[in-house]
Coordinates of C-alpha atoms and ligand atoms in Angstrom, one line a residue:
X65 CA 6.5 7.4 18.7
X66 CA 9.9 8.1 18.9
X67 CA 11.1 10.5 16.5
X68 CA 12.1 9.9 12.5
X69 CA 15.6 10.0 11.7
X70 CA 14.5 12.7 9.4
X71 CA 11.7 15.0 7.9
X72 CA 11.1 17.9 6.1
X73 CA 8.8 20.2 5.1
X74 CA 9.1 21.8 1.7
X75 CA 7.0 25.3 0.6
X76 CA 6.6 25.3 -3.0
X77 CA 7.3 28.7 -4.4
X78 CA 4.6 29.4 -6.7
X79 CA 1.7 28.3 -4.8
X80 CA 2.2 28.0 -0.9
X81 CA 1.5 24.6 -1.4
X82 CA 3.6 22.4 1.2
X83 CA 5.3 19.0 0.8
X84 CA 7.1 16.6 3.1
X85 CA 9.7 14.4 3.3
X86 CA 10.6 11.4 6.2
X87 CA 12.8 9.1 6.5
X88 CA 12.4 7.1 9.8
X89 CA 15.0 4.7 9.4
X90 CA 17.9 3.6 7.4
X91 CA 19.2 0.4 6.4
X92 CA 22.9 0.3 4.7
X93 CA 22.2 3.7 4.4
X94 CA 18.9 3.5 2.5
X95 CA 15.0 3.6 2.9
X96 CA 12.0 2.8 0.8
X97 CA 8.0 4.3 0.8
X98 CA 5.8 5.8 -1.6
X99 CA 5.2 9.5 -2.3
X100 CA 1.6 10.5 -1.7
X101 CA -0.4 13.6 -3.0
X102 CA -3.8 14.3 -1.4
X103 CA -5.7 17.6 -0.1
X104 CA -4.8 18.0 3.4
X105 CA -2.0 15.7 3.8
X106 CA 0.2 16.3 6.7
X107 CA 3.5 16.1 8.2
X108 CA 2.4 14.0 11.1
X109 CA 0.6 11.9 8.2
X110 CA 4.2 11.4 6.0
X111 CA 5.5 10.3 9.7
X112 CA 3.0 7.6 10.7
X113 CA 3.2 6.6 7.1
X114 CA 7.4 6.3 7.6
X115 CA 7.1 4.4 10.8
X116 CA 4.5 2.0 8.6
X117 CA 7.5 1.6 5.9
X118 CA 9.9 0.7 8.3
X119 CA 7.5 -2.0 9.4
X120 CA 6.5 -3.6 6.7
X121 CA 10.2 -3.7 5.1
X122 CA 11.2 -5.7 8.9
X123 CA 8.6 -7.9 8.5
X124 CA 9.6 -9.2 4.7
X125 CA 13.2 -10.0 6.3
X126 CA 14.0 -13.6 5.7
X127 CA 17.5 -14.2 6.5
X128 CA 17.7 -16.8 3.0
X129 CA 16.3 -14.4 0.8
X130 CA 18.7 -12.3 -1.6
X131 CA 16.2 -8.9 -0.6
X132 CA 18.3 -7.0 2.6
X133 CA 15.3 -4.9 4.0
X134 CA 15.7 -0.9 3.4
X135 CA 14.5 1.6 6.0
X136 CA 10.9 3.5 6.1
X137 CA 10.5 6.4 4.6
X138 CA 7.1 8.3 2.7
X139 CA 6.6 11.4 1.0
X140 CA 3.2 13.4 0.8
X141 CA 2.2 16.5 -1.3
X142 CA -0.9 18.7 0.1
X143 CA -2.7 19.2 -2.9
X144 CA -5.7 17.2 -4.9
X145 CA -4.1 15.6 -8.0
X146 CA -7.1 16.1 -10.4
X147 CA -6.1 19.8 -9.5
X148 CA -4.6 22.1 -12.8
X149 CA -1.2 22.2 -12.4
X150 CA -0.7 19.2 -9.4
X151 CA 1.7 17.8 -11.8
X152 CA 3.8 21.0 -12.5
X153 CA 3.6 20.9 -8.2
X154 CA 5.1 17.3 -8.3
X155 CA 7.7 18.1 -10.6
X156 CA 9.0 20.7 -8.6
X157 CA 8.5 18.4 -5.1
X158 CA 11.3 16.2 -6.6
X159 CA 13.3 18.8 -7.8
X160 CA 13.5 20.1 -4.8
X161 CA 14.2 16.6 -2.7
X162 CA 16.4 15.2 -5.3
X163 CA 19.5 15.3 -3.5
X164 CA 17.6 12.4 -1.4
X165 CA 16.2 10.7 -4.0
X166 CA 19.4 10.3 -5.3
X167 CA 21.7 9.0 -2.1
X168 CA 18.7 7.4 0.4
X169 CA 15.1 7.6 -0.3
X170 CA 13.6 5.2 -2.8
X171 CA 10.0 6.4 -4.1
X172 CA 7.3 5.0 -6.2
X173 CA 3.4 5.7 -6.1
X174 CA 1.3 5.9 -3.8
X175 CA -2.6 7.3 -2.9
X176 CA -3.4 10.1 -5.8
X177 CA -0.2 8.7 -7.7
X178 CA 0.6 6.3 -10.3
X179 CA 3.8 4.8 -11.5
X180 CA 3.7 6.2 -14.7
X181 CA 3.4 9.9 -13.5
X182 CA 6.0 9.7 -10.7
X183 CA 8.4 8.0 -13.3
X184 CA 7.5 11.2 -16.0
X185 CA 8.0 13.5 -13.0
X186 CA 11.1 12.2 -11.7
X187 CA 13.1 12.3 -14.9
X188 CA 11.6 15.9 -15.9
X189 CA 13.3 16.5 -12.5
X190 CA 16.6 15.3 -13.8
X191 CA 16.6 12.1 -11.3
X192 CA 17.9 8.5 -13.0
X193 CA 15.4 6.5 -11.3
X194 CA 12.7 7.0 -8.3
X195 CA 14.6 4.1 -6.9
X196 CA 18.3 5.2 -7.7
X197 CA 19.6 5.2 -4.3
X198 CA 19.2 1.3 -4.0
X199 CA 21.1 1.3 -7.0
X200 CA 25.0 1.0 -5.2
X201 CA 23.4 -1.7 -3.2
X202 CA 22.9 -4.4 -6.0
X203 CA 25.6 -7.2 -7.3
X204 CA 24.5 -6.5 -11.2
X205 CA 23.0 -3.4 -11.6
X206 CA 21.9 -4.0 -15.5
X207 CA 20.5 -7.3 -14.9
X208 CA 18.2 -6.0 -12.1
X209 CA 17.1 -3.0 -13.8
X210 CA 16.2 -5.0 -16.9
X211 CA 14.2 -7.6 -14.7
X212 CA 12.0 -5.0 -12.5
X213 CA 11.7 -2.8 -16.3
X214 CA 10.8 -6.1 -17.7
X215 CA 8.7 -7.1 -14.9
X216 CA 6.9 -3.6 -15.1
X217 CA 5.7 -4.5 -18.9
X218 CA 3.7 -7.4 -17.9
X219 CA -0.2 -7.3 -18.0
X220 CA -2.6 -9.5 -16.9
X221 CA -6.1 -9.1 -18.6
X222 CA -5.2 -5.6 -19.1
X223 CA -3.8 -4.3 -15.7
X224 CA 0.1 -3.9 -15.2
X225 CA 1.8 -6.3 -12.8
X226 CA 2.5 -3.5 -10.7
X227 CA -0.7 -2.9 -9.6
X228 CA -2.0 -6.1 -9.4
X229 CA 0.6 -7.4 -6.5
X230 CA -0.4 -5.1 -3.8
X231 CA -4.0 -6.4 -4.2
X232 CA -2.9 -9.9 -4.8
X233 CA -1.1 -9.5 -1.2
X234 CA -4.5 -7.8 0.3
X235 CA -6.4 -10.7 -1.3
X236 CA -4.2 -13.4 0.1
X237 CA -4.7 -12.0 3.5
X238 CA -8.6 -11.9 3.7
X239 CA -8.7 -15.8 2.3
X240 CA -5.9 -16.6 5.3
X241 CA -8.4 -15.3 7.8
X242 CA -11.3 -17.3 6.2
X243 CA -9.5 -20.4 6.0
X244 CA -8.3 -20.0 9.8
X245 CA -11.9 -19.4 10.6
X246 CA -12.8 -22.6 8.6
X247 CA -15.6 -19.6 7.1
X248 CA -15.9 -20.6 3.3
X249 CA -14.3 -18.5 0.1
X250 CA -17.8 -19.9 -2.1
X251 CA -20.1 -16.7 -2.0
X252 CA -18.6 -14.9 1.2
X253 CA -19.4 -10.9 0.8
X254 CA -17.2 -8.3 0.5
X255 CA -17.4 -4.5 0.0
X256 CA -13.9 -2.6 -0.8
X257 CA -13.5 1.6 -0.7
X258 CA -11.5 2.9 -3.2
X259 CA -11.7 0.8 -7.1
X260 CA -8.0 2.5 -7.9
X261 CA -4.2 0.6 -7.7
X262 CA -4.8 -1.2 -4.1
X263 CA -8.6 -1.7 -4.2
X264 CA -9.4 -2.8 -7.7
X265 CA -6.8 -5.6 -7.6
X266 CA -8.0 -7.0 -4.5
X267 CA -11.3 -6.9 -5.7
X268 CA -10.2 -9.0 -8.8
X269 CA -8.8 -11.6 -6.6
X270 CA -11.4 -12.0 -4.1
X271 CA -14.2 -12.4 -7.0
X272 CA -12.0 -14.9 -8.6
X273 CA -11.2 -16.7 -5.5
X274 CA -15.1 -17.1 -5.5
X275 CA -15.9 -14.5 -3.1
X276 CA -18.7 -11.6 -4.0
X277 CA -18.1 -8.2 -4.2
X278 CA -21.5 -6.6 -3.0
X279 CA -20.3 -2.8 -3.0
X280 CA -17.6 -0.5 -4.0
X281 CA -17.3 3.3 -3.1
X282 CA -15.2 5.7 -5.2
X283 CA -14.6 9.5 -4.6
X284 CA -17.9 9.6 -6.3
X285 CA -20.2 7.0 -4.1
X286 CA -21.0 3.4 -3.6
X287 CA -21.9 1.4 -6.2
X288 CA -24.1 -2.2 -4.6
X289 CA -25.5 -4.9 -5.8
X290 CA -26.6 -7.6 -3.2
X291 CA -26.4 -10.4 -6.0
X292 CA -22.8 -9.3 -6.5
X293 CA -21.1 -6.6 -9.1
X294 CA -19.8 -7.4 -12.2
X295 CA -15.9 -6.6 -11.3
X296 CA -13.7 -6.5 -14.3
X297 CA -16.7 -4.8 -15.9
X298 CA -16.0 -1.6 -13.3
X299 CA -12.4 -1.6 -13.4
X300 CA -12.1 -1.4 -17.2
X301 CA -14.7 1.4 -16.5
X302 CA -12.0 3.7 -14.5
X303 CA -10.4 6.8 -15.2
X304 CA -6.4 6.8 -14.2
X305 CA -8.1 8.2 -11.1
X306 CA -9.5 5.0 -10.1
X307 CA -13.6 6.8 -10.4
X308 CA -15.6 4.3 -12.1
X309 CA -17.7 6.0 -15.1
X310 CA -21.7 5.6 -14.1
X311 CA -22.8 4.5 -17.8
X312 CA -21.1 0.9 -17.2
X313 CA -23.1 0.2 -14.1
X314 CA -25.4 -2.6 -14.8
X315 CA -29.6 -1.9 -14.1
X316 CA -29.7 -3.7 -11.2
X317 CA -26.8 -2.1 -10.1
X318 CA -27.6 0.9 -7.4
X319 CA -25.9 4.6 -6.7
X320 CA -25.7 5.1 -2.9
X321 CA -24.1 7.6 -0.7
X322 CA -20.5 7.5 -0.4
X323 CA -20.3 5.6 3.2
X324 CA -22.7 3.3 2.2
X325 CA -20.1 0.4 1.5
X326 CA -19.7 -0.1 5.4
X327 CA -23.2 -1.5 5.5
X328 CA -23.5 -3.1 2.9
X329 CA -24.1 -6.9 4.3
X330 CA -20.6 -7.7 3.8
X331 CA -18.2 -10.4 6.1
X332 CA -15.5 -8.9 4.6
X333 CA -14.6 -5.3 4.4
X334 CA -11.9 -3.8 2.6
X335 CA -10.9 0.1 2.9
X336 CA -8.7 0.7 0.1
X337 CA -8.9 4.8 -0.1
X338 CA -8.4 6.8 2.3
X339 CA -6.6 7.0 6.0
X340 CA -8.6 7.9 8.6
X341 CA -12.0 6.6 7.0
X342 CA -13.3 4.4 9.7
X343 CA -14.3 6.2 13.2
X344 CA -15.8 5.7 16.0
X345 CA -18.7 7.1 14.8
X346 CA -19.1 5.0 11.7
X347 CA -18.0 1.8 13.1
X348 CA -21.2 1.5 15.1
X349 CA -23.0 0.6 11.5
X350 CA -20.0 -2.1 10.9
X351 CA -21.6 -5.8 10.8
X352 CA -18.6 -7.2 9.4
X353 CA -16.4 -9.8 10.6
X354 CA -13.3 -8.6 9.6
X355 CA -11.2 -5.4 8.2
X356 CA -8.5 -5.9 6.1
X357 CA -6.5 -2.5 5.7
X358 CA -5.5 -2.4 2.2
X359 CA -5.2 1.2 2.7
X360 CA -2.7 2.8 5.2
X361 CA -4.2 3.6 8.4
X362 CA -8.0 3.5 7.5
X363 CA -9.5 2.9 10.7
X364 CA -8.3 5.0 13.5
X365 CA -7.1 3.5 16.9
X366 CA -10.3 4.4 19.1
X367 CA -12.6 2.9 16.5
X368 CA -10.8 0.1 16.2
X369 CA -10.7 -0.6 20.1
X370 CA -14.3 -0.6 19.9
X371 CA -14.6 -2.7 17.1
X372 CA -12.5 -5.5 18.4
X373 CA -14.4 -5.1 22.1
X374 CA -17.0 -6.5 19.8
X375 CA -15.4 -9.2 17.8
X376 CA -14.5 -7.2 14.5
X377 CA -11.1 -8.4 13.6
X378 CA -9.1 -5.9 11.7
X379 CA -6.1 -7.2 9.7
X380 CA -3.4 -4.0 9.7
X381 CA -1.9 -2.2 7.0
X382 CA 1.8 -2.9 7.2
X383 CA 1.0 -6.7 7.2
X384 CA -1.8 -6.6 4.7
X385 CA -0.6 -4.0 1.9
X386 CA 3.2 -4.7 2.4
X387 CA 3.5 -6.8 -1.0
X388 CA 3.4 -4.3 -3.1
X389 CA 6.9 -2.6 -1.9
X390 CA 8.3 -6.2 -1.3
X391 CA 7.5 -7.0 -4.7
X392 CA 10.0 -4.4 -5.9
X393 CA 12.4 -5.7 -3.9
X394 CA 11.9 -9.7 -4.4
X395 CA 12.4 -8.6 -8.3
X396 CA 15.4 -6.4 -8.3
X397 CA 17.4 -8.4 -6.0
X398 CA 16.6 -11.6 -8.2
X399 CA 14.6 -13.6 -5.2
X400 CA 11.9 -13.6 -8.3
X401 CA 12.1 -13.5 -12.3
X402 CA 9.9 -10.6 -14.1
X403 CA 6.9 -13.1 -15.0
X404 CA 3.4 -13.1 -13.1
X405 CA 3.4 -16.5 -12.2
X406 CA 6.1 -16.1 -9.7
X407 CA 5.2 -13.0 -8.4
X408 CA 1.5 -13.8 -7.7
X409 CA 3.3 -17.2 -6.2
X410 CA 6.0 -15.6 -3.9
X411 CA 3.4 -12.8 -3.1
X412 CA 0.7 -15.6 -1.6
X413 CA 3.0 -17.4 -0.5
X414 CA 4.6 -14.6 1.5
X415 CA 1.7 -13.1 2.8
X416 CA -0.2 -16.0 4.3
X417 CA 3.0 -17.1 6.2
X418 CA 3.0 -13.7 7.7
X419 CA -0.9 -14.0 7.9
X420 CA -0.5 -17.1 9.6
X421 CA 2.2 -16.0 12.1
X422 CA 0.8 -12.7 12.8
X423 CA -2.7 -14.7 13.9
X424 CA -0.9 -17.1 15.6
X425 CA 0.8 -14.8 18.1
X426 CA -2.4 -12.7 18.8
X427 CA -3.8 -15.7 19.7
X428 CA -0.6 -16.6 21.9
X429 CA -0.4 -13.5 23.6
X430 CA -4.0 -12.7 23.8
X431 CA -3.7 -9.4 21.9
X432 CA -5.2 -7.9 18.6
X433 CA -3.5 -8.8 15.2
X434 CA -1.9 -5.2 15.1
X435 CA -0.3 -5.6 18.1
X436 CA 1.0 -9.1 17.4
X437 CA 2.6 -7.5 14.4
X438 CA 4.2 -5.0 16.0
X439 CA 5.9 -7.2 18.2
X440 CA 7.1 -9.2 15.5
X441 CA 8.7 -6.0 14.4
X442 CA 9.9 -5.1 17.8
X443 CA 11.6 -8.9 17.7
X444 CA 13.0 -8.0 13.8
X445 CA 14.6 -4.9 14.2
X446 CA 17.4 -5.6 16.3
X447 CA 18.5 -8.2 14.7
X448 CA 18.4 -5.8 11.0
X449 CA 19.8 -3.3 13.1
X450 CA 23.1 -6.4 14.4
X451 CA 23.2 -7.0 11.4
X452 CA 23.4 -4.4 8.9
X453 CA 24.8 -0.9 9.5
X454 CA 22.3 2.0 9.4
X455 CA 24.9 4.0 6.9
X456 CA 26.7 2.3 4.1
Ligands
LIG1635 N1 -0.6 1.8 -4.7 C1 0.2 1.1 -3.9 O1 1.1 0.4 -4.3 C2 -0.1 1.0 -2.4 C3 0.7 0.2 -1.6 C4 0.4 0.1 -0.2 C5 -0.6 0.9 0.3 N2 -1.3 1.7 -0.5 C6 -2.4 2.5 0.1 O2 -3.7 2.1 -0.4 C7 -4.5 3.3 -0.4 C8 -5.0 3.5 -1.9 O3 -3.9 3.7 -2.7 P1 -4.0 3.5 -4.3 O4 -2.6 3.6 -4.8 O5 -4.9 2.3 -4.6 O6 -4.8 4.8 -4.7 P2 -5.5 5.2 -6.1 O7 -5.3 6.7 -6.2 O8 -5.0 4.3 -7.2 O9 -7.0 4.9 -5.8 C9 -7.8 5.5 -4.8 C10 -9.2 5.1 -4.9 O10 -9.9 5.6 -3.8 C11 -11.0 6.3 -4.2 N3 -11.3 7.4 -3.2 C12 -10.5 8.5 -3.0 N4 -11.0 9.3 -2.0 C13 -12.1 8.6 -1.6 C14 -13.1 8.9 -0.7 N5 -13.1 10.0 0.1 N6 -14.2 8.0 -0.5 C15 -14.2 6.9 -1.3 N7 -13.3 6.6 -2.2 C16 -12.3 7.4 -2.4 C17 -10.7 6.9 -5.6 O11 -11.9 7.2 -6.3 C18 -10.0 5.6 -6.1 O12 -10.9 4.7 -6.6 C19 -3.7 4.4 0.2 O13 -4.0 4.5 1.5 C20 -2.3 4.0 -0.1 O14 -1.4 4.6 0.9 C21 -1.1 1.8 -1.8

């Protein structure tokens, strides 16, 4: 990997506790990825996570829309966010990488995160706007900011637009692999880690897409049922954590150990937790047909070199979970208006295209689906680069 334009590493002074900072590219002098705050996070983490960013922002680029792609960046914060005083921690992160927040490094949540609680942190840190740096780059700065704050007010039976796009994307991409496999939607199985932001959406899609979710794992377990969970009865059972409180579980419902969920009888499985949470120990139990990586970098490169020796196709993270950040964009540069409808439109439409063309060259060039997107990228980023300066 070549290296990032930029990182850091940040010691808080209080607790020892280290945070990072990378920007891997620029574009008109800006870059966009989420801040992230897990126990053991890492710089080489926050860097793989950059390099992911810059991805998935080339491969939105579409030379009609009104959207000019950013550069990849992430931030990560090694420390459990349930922890007492992880927001005290967070407050002092931004404080501290303000200065960049302010001229080239657009933030929002990510993994242990919401939007709510980055927002409160970043203006107890004095900062405008996690995403003030794009600010400069917009033709009316008033009108945008009212459409993405009005587009952040909408709900759909009772979950924020904001979390429901990234999933909506995830979704989108499982049911473009189905239909290219002519493999019916109608009572095709699925089993998704993680029930917070990234997981829980999808897993409201696919069940109304008339797919069944058989199991879910939180930080707590799996939850199964082979006859199919009752979905929007476990995500109004969540904490802001995304754990699923026990008491709602249905009594045909059953508790099982936490990597349960990858054997679960499922086609269709759906990490949306952790990285690093499939291996090539685990992925011996897989049975599925296909991974679709809602979260970043879930299965590691060795496993997943074993699993497509055996006809597992696994759908990569910056293709699969790339709406959510696009979404931001496609509002605030006006390519969308604040309402649902369009952005559950542009976001399907948008990902199956990429879906589609992704597949397409794998199958051209006789590779998996990961490396046909990274050639797609490798294609893109020249021409970003011809055509936009790196520094406004
Ligand atoms: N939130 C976004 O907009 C977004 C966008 C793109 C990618 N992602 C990626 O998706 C993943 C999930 O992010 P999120 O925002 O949905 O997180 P979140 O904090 O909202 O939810 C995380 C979920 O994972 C569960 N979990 C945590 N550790 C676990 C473990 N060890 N085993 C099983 N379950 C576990 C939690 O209980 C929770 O249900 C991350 O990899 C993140 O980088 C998020």
């Amino acid at each position: 990997m070549t290296a990032p334009l930029m990182s850091l590493t940040w010691t808080d002074h209080l607790t020892g506790r280290q945070g990072y900072l990378v920007v891997d590219r620029l574009v008109r002098g800006v870059s966009s990825g989420g801040l992230r705050m897990r126990a053991g996070c890492t710089l080489d983490e926050v860097a793989q996570l950059a390099r992911g960013m810059t991805m998935k922002e080339a491969l939105h680029y579409t030379p009609e829309g009104r959207y000019i792609p950013l550069g990849g960046a992430k931030g990560g914060i090694d420390c459990d966010p349930r922890e007492p005083g992880a927001y005290e921690l967070l407050v002092r992160y931004l404080r501290a990488v303000r200065p960049y927040v302010e001229s080239l490094w657009t933030t929002g949540e990510d993994l242990g995160l919401s939007q709510d609680l980055v927002d409160r942190a970043a203006s107890e840190a004095g900062l405008v706007s996690s995403i003030q740096a794009v600010y400069p780059l917009l033709d009316d700065e008033v009108t945008a900011r009212r459409r993405l704050a009005d587009a952040f007010a909408v709900e759909v039976d009772g979950i924020g637009l904001d979390e429901l796009v990234g999933g909506c994307g995830v979704a989108e991409s499982a049911l473009t692999a189905l239909d290219r496999a002519g493999v019916a939607c109608a009572g095709a199985r699925v089993a998704v880690q993680g029930l917070g932001t990234m997981g829980g959406a999808t897993a409201r899609f696919l069940t109304r897409a008339g797919l069944t979710v058989v199991a879910v794992a939180d930080i707590k377990g799996t939850i199964a049922n082979p006859a199919g969970l009752d979905v929007e009865a476990l995500l109004a059972a969540r904490d802001a954590h995304g754990t699923v409180d026990r008491s709602a579980l249905r009594p045909d419902d059953r508790e099982l150990p936490g990597d349960a969920w990858l054997s679960a009888g499922a086609q269709v499985l759906v990490p949306a937790a952790v990285s690093y949470a499939i291996d090539t120990t685990n992925q011996e139990r897989i049975t599925a047909r296909w991974i679709i990586e809602a979260a970043n970098m879930p299965v590691l490169p060795e496993a997943e070199e074993l699993l497509s020796a055996r006809g597992v196709t696994v759908l990569p993270d910056v293709v699969v979970n790339s709406a959510t950040n696009a979404w931001w964009w496609w509002t605030l540069f006006g390519d969308i208006d604040a309402g649902a409808d369009a952005a559950f439109a542009h976001t399907r439409r948008s990902m199956r295209a990429l879906v589609e063309q992704m597949l397409a060259r794998a199958e051209r060039d006789g590779t998996t689906p990961r490396a046909a997107a990274h050639a797609i990228v490798a294609d893109r980023l020249p021409v970003i680069a011809e055509r936009f300066a790196w520094y406004r």
